[in-house]
Coordinates of C-alpha atoms and ligand atoms in Angstrom, one line a residue:
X916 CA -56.9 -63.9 130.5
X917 CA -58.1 -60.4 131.4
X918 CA -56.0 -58.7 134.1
X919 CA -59.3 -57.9 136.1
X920 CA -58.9 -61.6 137.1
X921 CA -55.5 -61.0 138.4
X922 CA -55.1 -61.5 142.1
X923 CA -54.5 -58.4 144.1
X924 CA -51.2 -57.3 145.1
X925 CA -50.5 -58.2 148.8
X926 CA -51.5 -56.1 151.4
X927 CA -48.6 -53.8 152.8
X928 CA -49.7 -55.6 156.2
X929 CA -50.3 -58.9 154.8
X930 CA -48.6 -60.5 157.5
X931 CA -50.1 -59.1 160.5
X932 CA -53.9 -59.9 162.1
X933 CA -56.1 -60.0 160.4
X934 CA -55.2 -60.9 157.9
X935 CA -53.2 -63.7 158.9
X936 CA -55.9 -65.7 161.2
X937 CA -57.4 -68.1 159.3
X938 CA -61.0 -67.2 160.9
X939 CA -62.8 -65.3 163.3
X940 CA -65.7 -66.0 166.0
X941 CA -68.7 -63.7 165.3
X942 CA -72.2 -63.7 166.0
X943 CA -74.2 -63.6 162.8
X944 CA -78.4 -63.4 163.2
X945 CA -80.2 -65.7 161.6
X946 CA -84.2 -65.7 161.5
X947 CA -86.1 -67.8 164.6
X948 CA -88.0 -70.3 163.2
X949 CA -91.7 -69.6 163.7
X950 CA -91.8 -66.5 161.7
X951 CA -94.3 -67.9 158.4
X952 CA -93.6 -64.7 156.1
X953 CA -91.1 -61.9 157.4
X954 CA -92.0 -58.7 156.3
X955 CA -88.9 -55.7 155.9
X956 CA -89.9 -52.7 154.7
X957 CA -87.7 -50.0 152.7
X958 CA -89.2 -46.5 154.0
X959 CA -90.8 -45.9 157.2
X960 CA -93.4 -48.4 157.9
X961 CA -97.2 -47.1 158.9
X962 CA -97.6 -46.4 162.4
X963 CA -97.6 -49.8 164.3
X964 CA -96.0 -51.7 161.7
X965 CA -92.4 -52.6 162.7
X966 CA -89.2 -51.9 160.1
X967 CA -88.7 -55.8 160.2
X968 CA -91.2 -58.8 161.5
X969 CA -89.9 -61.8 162.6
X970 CA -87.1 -62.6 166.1
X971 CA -83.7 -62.9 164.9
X972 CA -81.9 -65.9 166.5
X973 CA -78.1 -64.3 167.0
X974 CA -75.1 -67.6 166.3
X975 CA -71.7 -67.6 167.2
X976 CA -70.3 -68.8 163.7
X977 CA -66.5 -69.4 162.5
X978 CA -65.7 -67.1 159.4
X979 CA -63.0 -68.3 157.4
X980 CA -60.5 -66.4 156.3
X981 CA -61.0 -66.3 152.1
X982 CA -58.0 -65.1 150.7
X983 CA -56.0 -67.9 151.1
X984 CA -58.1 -69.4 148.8
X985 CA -59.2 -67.0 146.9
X986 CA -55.4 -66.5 145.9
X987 CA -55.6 -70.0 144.8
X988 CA -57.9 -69.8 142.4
X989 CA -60.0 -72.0 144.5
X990 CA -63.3 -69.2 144.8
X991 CA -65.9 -68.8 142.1
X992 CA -69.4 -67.8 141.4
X993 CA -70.3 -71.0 140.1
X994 CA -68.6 -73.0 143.2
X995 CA -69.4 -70.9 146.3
X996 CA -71.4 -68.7 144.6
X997 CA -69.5 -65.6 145.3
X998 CA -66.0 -64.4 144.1
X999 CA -63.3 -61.6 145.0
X1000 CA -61.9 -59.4 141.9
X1001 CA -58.9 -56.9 142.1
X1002 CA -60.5 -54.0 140.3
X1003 CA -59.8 -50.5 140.6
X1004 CA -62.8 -48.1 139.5
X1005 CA -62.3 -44.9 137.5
X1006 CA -64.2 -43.0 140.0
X1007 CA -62.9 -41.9 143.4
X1008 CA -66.1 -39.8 144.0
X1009 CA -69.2 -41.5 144.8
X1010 CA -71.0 -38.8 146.3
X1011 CA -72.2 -37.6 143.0
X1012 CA -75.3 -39.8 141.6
X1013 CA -74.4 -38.2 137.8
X1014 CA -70.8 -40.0 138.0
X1015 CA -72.0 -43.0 139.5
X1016 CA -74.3 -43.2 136.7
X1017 CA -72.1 -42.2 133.8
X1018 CA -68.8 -43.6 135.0
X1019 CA -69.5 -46.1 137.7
X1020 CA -72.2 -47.9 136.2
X1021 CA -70.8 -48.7 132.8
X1022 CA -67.2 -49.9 133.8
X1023 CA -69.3 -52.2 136.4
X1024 CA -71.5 -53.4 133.4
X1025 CA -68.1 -54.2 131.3
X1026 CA -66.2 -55.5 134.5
X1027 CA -69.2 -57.8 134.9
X1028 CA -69.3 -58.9 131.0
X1029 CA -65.6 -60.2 131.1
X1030 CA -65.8 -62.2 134.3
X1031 CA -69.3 -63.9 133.2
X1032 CA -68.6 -64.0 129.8
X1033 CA -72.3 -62.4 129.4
X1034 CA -73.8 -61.2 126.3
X1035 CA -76.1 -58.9 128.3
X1036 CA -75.8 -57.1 131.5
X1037 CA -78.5 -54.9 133.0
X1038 CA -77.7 -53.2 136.1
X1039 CA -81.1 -52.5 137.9
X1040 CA -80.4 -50.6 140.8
X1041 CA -77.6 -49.6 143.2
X1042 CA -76.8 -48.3 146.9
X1043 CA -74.7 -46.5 148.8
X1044 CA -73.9 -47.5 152.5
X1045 CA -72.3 -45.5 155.4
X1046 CA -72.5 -47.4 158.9
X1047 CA -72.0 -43.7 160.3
X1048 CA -74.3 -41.4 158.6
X1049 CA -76.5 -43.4 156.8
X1050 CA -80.0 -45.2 157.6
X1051 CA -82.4 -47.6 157.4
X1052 CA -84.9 -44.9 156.3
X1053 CA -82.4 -43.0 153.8
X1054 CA -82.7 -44.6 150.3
X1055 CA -79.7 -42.3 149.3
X1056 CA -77.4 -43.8 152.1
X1057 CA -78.3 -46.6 153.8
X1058 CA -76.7 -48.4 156.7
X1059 CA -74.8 -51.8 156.4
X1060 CA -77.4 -55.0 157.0
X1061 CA -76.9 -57.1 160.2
X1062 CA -79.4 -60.1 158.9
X1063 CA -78.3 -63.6 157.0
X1064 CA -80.3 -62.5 153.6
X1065 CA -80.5 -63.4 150.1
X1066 CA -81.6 -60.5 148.2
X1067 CA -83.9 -62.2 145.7
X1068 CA -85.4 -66.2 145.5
X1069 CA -86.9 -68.0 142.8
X1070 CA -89.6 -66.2 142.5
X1071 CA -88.4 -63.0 142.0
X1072 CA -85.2 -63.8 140.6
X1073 CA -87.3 -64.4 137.2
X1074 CA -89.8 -61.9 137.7
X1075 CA -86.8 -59.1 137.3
X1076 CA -86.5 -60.3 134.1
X1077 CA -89.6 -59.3 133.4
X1078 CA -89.8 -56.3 134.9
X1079 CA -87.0 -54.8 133.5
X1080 CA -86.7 -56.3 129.8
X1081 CA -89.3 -55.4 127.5
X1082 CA -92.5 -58.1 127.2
X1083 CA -90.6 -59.8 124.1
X1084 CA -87.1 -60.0 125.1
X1085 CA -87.6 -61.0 128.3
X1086 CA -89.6 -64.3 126.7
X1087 CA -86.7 -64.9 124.8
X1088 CA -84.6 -64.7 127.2
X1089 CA -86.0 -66.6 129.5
X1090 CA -85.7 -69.2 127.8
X1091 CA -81.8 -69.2 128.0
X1092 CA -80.0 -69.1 130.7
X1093 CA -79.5 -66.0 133.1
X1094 CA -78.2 -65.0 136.4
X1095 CA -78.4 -62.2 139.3
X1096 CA -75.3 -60.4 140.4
X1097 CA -74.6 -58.2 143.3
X1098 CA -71.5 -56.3 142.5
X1099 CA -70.2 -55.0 146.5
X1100 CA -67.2 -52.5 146.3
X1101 CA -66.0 -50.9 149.5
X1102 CA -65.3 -46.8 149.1
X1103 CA -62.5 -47.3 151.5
X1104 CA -60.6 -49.9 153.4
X1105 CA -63.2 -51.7 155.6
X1106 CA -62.1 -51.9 158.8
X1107 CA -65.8 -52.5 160.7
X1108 CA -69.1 -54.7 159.7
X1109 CA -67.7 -56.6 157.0
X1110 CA -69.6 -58.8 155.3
X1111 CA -69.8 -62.3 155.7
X1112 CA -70.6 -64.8 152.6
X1113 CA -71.8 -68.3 152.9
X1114 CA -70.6 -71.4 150.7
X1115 CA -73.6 -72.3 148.9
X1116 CA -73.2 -76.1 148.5
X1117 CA -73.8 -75.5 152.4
X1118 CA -77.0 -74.2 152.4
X1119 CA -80.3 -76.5 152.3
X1120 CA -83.5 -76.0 150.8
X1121 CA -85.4 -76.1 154.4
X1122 CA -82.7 -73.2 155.5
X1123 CA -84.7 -70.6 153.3
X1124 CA -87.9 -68.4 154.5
X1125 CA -89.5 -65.9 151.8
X1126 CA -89.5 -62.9 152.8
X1127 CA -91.4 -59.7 151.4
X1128 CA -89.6 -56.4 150.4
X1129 CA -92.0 -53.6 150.8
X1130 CA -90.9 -51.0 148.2
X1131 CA -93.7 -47.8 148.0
X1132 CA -94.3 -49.2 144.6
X1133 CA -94.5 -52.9 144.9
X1134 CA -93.2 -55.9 147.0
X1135 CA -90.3 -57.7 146.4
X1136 CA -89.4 -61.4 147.6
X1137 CA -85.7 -62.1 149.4
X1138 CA -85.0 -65.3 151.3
X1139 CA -84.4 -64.6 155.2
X1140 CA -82.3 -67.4 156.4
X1141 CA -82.7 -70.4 159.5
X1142 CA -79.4 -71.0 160.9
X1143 CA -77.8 -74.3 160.4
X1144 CA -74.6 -75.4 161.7
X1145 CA -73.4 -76.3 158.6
X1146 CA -73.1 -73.1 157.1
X1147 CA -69.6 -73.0 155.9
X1148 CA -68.8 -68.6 156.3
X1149 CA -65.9 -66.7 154.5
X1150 CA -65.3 -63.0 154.7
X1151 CA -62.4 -61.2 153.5
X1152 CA -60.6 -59.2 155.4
X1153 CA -59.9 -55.5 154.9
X1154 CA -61.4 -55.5 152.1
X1155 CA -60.3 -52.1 149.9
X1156 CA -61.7 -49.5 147.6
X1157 CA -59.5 -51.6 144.5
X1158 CA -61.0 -54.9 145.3
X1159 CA -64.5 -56.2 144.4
X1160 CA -66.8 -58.7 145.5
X1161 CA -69.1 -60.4 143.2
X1162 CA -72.3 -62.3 144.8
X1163 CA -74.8 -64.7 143.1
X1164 CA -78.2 -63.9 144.2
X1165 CA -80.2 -65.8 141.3
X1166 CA -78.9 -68.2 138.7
X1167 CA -81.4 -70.1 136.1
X1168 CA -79.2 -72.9 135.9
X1169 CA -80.6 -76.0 138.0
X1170 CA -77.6 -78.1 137.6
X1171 CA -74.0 -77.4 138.7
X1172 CA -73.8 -74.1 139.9
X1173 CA -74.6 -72.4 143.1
X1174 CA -77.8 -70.8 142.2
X1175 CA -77.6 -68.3 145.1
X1176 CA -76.0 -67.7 148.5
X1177 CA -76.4 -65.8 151.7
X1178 CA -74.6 -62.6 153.1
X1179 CA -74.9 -60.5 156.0
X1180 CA -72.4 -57.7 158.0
X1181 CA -71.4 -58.6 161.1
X1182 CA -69.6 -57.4 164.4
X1183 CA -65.6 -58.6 163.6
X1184 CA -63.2 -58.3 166.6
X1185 CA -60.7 -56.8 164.9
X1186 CA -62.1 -54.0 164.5
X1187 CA -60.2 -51.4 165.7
X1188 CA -61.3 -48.6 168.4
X1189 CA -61.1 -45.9 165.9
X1190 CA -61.9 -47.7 163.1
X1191 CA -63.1 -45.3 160.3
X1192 CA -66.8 -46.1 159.3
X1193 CA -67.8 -48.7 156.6
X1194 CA -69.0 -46.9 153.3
X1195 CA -70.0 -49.4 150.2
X1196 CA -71.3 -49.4 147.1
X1197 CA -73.3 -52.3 145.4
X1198 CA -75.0 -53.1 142.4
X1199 CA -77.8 -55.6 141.4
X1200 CA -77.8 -56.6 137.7
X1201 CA -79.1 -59.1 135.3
X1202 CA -76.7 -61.3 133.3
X1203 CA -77.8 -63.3 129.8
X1204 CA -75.7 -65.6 128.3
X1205 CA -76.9 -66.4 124.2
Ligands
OGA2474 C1 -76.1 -56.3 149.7 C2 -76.2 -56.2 151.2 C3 -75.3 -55.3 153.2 C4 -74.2 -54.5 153.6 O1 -75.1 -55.8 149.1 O2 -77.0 -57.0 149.1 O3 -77.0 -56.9 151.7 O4 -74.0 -54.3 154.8 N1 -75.3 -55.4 151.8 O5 -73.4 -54.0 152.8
FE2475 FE1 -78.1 -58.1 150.4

């Protein structure tokens, strides 16, 4: 087995909160039901047209603790449809697009290959976060995401195929199956707005509401989510720089694997009073299988 699968080493303060509570209370916001087709744009909106349409509807949710389990072996992509992987990156510099595109991208691309056991992966687009210095309106640093969300559904889950294969591949390869990934790597320990992922096999079908992702040059389709007391939520805590999370957004597969899930940040009351901001790094990318 590759050592990227390896657990990671224990946390010099493994014993103390939080990483030994076994959950939290936080309030995660949901989308109010009523809202037909939420609208969230990526660049400031025409005048009188808000960032985001739609009331949120803000739950007090228990979020489990996941490294407990995920030390047991007992997390996977195909289960809860997200996974934790002890992975250190070459690059220690992410303020430099050229590296994160010459270094970053390619050991992501290969780090992705060996978990999935992928013939194919195509990394489509990438984003920096800063909770203190970046913004909604910034497409070079953005800030973290405070709504449940699924960043594509099954209508544009396929259509990325398309859009980023050429016309005869991507009919080939459509006929096989594929998956989307969101590879989510924190630049430093994360010590505020985590994020928070939710078991899959506890999401239902009447949970989901499409949602369009107003790009300048075309719209994209995400699910917002209806909360549901069901939702089973893990996080995990203090998450660092050498330690990856892996999130299915898409999967072609109808049977026997999560075919998406749902993340958001959220407020954790552990944070600290001087907690050093959250900065991130995520990945979106298409994975074939022959
Ligand atoms: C994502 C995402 C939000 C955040 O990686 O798709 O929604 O706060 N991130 O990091
Ligand atoms: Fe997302």
């Amino acid at each position: 087995m590759s050592t990227v699968l390896a657990a990671p080493p224990a946390h010099p303060d493994a014993q103390a909160l939080p990483f030994a509570a076994p959950s939290v209370e936080a309030e995660l916001n949901y989308l109010a039901p009523g809202t037909v087709r939420p609208v969230n744009y990526t660049f400031e909106p025409p005048a009188g047209i808000p960032w985001s349409s739609g009331t949120l509807d803000p739950r007090r949710v228990t979020i489990h603790n996941a490294r407990p389990l995920a030390q047991n072996g007992g997390i996977s992509l195909d289960k809860q449809g997200f996974q934790h992987v002890a992975h250190a990156s070459a690059l220690h510099d992410f303020s430099d697009e050229a590296q994160i595109r010459d270094v970053y991208l390619p050991e992501a691309e290969a780090l992705l290959r060996t978990i999935t056991g992928a013939a194919k992966v195509v990394i489509f687009d990438h984003t920096l976060r800063d909770s203190a210095r970046g913004s909604r309106a910034n497409a070079a640093l953005r800030e973290p995401v405070r709504r449940v969300h699924n960043d594509q559904t099954f209508v544009s889950g396929p259509r990325r195929v398309r859009d980023h294969l050429d016309a005869d591949e991507a009919a080939q390869r459509l006929q096989r199956r594929f998956a989307i990934i969101n590879l989510w790597r924190p630049l430093n320990e994360v010590e505020q707005l985590p994020l928070a992922l939710c078991d899959a096999r506890s999401i239902a079908p009447d949970d989901l509401v499409p949602t369009d992702l107003v790009y300048r040059d075309k719209t994209g389709e995400t699910y917002s989510f209806l909360a549901n007391a069901r939702h089973r939520w893990f996080y995990f805590p203090r998450l660092r720089a050498d330690e990856v999370l892996l999130l299915k957004i898409y999967d072609s597969r109808e049977e026997g694997t999560a075919r998406f899930t749902a993340h958001t940040a959220f407020d954790d009351p552990h944070t600290p009073d001087d907690a050093a901001p959250r900065r991130s790094i995520e990945l979106r990318a298409l994975v074939f299988w022959d």
